[in-house]
mmCIF file of C-alpha atoms in Angstrom:
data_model
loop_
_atom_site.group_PDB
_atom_site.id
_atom_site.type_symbol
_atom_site.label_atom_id
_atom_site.label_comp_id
_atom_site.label_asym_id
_atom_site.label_seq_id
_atom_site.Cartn_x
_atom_site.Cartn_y
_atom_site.Cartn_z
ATOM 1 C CA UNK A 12 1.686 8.632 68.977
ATOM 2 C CA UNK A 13 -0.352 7.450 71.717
ATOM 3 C CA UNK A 14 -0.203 4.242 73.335
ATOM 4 C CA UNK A 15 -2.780 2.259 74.953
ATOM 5 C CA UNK A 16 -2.260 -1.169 76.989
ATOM 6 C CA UNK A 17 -4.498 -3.838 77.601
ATOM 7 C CA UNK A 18 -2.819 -6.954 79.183
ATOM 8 C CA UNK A 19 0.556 -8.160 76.983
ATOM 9 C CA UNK A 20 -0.685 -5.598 74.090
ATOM 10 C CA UNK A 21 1.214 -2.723 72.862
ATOM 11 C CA UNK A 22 0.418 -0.653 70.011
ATOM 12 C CA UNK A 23 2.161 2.884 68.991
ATOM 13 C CA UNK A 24 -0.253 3.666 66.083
ATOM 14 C CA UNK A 25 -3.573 5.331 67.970
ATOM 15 C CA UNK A 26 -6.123 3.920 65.037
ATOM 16 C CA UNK A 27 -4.426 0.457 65.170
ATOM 17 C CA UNK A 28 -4.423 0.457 68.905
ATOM 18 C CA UNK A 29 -8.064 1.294 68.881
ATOM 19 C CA UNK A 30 -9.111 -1.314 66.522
ATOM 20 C CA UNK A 31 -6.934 -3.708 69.247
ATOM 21 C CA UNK A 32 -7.774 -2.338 72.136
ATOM 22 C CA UNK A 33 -11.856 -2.814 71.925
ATOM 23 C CA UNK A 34 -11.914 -4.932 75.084
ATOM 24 C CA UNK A 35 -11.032 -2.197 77.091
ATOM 25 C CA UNK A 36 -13.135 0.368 79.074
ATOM 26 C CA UNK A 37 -12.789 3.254 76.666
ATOM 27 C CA UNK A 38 -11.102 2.533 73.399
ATOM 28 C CA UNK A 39 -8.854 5.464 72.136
ATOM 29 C CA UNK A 40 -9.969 8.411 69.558
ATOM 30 C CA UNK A 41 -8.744 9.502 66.610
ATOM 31 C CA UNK A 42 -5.255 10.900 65.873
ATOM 32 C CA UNK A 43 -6.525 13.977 64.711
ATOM 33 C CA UNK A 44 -8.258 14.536 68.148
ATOM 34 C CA UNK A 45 -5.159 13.666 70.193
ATOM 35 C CA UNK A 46 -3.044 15.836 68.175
ATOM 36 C CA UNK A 47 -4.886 18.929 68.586
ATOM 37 C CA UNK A 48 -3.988 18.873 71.975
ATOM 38 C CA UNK A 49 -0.940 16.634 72.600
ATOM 39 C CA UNK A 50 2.739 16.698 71.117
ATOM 40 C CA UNK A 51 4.503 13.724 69.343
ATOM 41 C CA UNK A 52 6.747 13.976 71.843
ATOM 42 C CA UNK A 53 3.870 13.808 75.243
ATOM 43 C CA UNK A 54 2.700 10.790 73.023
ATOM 44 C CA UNK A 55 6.097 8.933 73.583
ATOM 45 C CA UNK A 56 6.482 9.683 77.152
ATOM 46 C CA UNK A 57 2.825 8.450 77.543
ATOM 47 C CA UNK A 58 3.345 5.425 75.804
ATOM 48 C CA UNK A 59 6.757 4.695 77.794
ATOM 49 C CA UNK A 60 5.219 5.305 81.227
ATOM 50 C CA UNK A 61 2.265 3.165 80.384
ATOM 51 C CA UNK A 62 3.995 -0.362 80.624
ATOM 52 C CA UNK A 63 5.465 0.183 83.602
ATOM 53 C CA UNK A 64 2.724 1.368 85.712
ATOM 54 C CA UNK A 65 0.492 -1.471 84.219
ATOM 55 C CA UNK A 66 2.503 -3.654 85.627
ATOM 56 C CA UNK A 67 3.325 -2.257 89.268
ATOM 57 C CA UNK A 68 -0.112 -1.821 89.787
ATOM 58 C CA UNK A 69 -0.960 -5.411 88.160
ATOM 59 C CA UNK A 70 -4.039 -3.622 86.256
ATOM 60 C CA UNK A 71 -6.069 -5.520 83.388
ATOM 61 C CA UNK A 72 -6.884 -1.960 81.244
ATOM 62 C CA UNK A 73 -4.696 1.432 81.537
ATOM 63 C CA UNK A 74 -6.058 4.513 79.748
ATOM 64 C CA UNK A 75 -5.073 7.995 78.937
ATOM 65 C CA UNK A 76 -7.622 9.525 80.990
ATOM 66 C CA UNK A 77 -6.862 13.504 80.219
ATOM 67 C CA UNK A 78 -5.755 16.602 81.394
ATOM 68 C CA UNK A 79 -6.926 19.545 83.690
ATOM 69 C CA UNK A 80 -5.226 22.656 83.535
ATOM 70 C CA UNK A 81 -3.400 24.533 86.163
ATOM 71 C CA UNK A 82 -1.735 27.750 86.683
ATOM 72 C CA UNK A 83 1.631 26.338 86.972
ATOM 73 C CA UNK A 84 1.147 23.030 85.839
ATOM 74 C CA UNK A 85 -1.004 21.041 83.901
ATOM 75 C CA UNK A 86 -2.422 17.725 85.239
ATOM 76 C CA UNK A 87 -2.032 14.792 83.001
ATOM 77 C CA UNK A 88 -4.093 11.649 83.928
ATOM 78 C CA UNK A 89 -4.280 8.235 82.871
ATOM 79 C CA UNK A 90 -7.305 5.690 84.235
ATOM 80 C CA UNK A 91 -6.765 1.484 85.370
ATOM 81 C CA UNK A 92 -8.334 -0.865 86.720
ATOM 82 C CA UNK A 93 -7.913 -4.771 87.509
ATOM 83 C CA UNK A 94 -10.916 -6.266 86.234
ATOM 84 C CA UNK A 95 -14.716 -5.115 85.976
ATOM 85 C CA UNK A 96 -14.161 -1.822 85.502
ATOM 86 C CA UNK A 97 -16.545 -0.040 88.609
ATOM 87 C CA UNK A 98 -14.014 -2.014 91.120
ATOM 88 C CA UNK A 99 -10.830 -0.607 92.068
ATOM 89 C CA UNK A 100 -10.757 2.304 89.921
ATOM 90 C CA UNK A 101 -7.252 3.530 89.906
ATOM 91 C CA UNK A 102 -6.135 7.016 88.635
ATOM 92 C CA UNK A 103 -2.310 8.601 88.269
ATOM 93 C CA UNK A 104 -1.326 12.017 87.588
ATOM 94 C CA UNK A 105 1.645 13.791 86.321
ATOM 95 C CA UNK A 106 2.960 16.984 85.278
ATOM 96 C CA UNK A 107 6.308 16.122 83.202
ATOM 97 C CA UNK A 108 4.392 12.672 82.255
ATOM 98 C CA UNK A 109 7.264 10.280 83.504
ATOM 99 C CA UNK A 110 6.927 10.579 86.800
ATOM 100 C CA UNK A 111 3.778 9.794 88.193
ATOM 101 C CA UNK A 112 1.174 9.442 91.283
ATOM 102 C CA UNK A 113 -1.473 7.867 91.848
ATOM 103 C CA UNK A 114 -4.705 9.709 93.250
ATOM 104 C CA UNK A 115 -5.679 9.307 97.089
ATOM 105 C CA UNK A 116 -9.465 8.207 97.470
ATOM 106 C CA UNK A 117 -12.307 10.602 96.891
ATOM 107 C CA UNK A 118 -13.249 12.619 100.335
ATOM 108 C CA UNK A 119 -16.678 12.906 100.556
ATOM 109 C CA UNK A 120 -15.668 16.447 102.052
ATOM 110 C CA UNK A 121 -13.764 17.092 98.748
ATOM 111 C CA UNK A 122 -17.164 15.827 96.555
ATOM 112 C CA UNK A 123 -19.599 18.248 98.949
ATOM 113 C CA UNK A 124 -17.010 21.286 98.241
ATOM 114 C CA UNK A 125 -15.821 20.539 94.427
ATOM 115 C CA UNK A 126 -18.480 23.181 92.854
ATOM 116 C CA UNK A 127 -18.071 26.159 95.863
ATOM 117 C CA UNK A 128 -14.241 26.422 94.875
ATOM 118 C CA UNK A 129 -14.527 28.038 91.092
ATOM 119 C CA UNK A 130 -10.736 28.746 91.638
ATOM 120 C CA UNK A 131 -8.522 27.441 88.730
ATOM 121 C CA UNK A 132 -6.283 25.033 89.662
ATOM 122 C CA UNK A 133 -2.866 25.958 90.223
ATOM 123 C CA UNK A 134 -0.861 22.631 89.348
ATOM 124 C CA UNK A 135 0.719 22.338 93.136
ATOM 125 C CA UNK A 136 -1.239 19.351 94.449
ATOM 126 C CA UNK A 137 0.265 20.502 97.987
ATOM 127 C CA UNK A 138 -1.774 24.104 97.546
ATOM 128 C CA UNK A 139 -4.420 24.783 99.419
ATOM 129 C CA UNK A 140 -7.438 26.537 98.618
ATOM 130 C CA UNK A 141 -8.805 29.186 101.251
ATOM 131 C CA UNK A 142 -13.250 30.319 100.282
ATOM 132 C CA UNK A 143 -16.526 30.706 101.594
ATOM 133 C CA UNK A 144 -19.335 27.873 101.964
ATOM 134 C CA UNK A 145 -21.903 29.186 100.235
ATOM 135 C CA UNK A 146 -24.083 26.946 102.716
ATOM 136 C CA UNK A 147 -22.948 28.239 105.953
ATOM 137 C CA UNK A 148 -20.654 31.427 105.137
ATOM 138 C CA UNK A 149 -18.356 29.591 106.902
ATOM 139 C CA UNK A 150 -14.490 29.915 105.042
ATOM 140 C CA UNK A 151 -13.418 26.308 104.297
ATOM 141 C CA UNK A 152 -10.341 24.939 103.154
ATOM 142 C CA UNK A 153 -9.540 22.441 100.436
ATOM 143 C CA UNK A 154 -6.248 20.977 99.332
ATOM 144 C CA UNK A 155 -5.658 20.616 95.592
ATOM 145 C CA UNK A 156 -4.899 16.822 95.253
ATOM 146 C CA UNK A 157 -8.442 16.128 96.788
ATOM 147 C CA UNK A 158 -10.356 18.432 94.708
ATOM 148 C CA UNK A 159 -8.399 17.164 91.845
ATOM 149 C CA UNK A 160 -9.346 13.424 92.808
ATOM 150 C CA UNK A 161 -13.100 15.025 93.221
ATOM 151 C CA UNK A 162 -13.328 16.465 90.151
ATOM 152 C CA UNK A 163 -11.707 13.559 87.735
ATOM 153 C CA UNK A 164 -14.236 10.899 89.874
ATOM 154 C CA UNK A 165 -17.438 13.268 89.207
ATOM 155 C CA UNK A 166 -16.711 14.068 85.759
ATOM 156 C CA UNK A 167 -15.934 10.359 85.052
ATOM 157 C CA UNK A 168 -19.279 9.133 86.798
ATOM 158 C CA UNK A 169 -21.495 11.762 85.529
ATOM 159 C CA UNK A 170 -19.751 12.652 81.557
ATOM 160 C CA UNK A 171 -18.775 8.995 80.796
ATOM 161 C CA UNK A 172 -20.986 7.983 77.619
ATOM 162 C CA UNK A 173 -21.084 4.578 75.633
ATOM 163 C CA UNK A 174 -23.086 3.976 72.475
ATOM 164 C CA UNK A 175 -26.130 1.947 73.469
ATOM 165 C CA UNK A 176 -25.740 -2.240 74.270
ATOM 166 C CA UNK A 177 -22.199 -1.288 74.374
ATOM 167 C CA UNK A 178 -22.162 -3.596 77.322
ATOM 168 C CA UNK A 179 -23.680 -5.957 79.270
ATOM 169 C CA UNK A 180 -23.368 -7.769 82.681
ATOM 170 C CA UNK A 181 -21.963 -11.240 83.044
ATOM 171 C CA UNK A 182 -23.200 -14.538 84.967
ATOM 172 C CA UNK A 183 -21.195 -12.909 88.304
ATOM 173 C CA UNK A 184 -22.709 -9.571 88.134
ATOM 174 C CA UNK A 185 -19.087 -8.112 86.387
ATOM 175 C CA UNK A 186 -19.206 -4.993 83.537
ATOM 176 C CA UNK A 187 -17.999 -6.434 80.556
ATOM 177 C CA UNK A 188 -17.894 -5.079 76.476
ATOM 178 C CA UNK A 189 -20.435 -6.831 74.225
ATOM 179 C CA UNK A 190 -17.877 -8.740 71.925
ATOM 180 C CA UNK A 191 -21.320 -8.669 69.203
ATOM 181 C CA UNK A 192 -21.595 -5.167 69.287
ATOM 182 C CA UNK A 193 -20.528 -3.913 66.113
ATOM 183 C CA UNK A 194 -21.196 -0.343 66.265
ATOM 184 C CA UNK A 195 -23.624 2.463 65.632
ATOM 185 C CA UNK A 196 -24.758 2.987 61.518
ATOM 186 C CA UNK A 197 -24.843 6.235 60.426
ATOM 187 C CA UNK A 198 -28.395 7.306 60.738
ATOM 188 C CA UNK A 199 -28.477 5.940 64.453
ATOM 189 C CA UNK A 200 -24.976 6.875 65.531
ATOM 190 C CA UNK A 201 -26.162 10.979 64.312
ATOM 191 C CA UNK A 202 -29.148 10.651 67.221
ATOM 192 C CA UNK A 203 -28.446 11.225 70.925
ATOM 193 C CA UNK A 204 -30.734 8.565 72.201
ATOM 194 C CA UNK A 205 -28.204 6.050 71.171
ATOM 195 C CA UNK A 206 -25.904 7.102 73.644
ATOM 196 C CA UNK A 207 -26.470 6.238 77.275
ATOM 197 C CA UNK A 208 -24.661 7.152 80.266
ATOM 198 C CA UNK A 209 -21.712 4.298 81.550
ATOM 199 C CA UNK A 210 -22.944 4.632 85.687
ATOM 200 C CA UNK A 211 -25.964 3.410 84.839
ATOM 201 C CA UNK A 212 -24.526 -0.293 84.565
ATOM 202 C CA UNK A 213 -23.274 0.148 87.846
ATOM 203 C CA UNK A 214 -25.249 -2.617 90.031
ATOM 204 C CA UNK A 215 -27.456 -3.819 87.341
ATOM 205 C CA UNK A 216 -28.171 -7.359 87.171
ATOM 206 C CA UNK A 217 -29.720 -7.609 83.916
ATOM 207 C CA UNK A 218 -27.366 -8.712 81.019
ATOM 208 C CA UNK A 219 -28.587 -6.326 78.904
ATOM 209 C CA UNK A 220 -29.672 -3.316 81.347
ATOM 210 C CA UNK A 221 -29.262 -0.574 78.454
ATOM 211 C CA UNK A 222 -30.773 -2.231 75.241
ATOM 212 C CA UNK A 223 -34.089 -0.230 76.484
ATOM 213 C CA UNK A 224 -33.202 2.166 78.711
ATOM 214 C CA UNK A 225 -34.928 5.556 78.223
ATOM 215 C CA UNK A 226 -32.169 7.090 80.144
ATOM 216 C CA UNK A 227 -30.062 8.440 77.349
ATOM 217 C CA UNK A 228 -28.146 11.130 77.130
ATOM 218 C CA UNK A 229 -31.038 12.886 75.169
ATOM 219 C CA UNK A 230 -32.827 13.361 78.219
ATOM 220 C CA UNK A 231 -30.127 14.671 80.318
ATOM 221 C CA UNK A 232 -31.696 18.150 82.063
ATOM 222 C CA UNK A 233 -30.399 21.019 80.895
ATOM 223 C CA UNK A 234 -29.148 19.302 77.700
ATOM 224 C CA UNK A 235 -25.276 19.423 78.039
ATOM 225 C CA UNK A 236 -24.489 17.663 74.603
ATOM 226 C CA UNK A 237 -23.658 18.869 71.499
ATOM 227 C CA UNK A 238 -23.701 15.669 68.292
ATOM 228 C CA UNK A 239 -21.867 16.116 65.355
ATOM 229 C CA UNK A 240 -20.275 14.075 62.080
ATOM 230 C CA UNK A 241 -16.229 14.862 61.441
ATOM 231 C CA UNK A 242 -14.166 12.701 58.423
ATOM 232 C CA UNK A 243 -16.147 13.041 56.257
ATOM 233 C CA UNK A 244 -19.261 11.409 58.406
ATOM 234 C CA UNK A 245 -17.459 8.377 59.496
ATOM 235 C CA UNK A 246 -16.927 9.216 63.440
ATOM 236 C CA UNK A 247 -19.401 10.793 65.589
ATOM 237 C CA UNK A 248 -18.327 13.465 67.880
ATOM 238 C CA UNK A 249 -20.227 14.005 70.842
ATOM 239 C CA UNK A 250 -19.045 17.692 73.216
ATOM 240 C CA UNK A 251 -20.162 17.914 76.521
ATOM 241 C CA UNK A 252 -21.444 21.316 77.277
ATOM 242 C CA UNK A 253 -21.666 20.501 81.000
ATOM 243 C CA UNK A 254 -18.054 19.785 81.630
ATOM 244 C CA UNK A 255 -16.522 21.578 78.229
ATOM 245 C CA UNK A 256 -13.071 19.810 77.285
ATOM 246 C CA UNK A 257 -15.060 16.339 77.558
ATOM 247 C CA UNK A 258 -15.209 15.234 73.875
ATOM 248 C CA UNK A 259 -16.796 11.331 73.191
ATOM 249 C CA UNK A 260 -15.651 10.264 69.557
ATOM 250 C CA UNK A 261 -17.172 6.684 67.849
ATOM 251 C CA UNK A 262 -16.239 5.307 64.265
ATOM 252 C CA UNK A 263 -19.163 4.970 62.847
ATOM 253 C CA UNK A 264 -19.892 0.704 61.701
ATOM 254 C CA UNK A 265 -16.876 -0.253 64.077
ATOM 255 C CA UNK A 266 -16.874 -1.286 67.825
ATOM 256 C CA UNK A 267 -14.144 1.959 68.458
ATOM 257 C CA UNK A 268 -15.310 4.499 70.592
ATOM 258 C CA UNK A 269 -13.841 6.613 73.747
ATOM 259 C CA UNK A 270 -13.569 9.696 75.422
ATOM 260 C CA UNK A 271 -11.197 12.167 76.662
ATOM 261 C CA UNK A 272 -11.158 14.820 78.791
ATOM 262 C CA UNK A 273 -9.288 18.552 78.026
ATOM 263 C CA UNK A 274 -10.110 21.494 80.195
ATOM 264 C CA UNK A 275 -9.826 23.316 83.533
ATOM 265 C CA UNK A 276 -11.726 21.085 86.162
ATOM 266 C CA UNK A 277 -14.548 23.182 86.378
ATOM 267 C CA UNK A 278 -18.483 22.898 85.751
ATOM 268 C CA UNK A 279 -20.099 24.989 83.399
ATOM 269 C CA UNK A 280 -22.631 26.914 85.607
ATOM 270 C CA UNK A 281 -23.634 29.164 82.522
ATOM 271 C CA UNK A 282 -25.211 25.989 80.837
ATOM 272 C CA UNK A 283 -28.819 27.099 81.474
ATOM 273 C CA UNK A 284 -28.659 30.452 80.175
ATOM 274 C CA UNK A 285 -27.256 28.298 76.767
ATOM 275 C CA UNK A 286 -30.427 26.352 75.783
#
């Protein structure tokens, strides 16, 4: 099983740690999600590299972030930070998932280039891809760790999703969970407008800068969302079309909710030819 880790807190059960872990960025999904895509035995060796890099890297919240696929190797990701959770972002990657680095900084360079280079990854971070600017014509290079570091940042900026009043800012400006947000009912948690996009807290000064935004994911042009009820009705699922492999889960009456992120790095460019 999964492990998440929020300050002293350690939990091995993924439902339990969920229920736990609600003070944390993203709280964990289901088992049934996780185990459609990762062994008992990743689970472990998750859950035993978690403590330790917590700790190095003194962060408040550490998260299982996802995985892009390569060639060679897959890359497996987790996501920390220290305290509000726009400021210093940290992300680590690993292929065996006991050894682990942490990502350089986004290169503007990398950002600019992330949607020329369609190439799959190949799991080498050291590999270099070789194409043409579609700008310019001019060929370009781009090494693997920084498009990896591009791709993990834009995906997490623009696919990160949060039921609505999820959050709210504090007296000194920090991100922080609701502690009276109880979750979505049924009726509300089955319609897209009560989902709103987690960058759009970033800066806000109002405590409650979401209650009334129209800015929800219902909007987002060309829709990239598919909504649907699994268990019997009692977690919605929300699929991103945009970035497929990004799948948002909440419990339905419950302050659990989270995302994760399975799939090959790359945008879906087909998307308008899908409406």
């Amino acid at each position: 099983m999964i492990c998440l880790l929020h300050g002293g807190m350690r939990r091995v059960s993924v439902f339990n740690a969920a229920r736990a872990l609600h003070h944390s960025l993203q709280p964990t999904h289901s088992e049934v999600e996780l185990g459609e895509f990762l062994s008992s035995e990743q689970k472990i060796l998750i859950c035993s590299s978690m403590k330790t890099l917590r700790d190095e890297n003194k962060l408040k919240v550490l998260k299982f972030w996802g995985r892009i696929s390569g060639i060679v190797n897959d890359y497996y990701l987790l996501q920390g930070f220290t305290s509000d959770c726009f400021r210093n972002v940290k992300y680590f990657y690993s292929h065996d998932l006991i050894d682990w680095v942490r990502l350089p900084r986004v290169e503007p360079e990398a950002l600019r280039l992330l949607d020329d280079c369609t190439s799959l990854f190949t799991g080498i971070p050291s590999h270099v891809f070789t194409f043409m600017s579609p700008l310019d014509q001019q060929e370009v290079r781009l090494k693997e760790e920084d498009r990896l570091t591009a791709a993990v940042v834009v995906i997490n900026n623009e696919m990160s999703i949060i039921p609505r009043s999820a959050f709210l800012i504090g007296s000194y400006n920090q991100t922080m969970k609701n502690k009276m947000f109880k979750g979505l009912p049924f009726d509300k948690s089955a319609d897209q407008n009560s989902y709103v996009h987690f960058e759009d807290l970033r800066g806000s000064k109002v405590m409650f800068p979401l209650l009334d935004s129209t800015n929800t994911i219902e909007t987002d042009f060309p829709p990239a969302w598919k909504l649907q009820h699994e268990q019997e009705g009692q977690v919605a699922v929300v699929r991103s079309q945009l970035w497929p492999g990004l799948t948002f889960h909440h419990q339905v009456d419950s302050p659990v909710y989270g995302w994760t992120y399975f799939g090959d790095g790359r945008r879906n460019w087909d998307i308008c030819y899908m409406i």
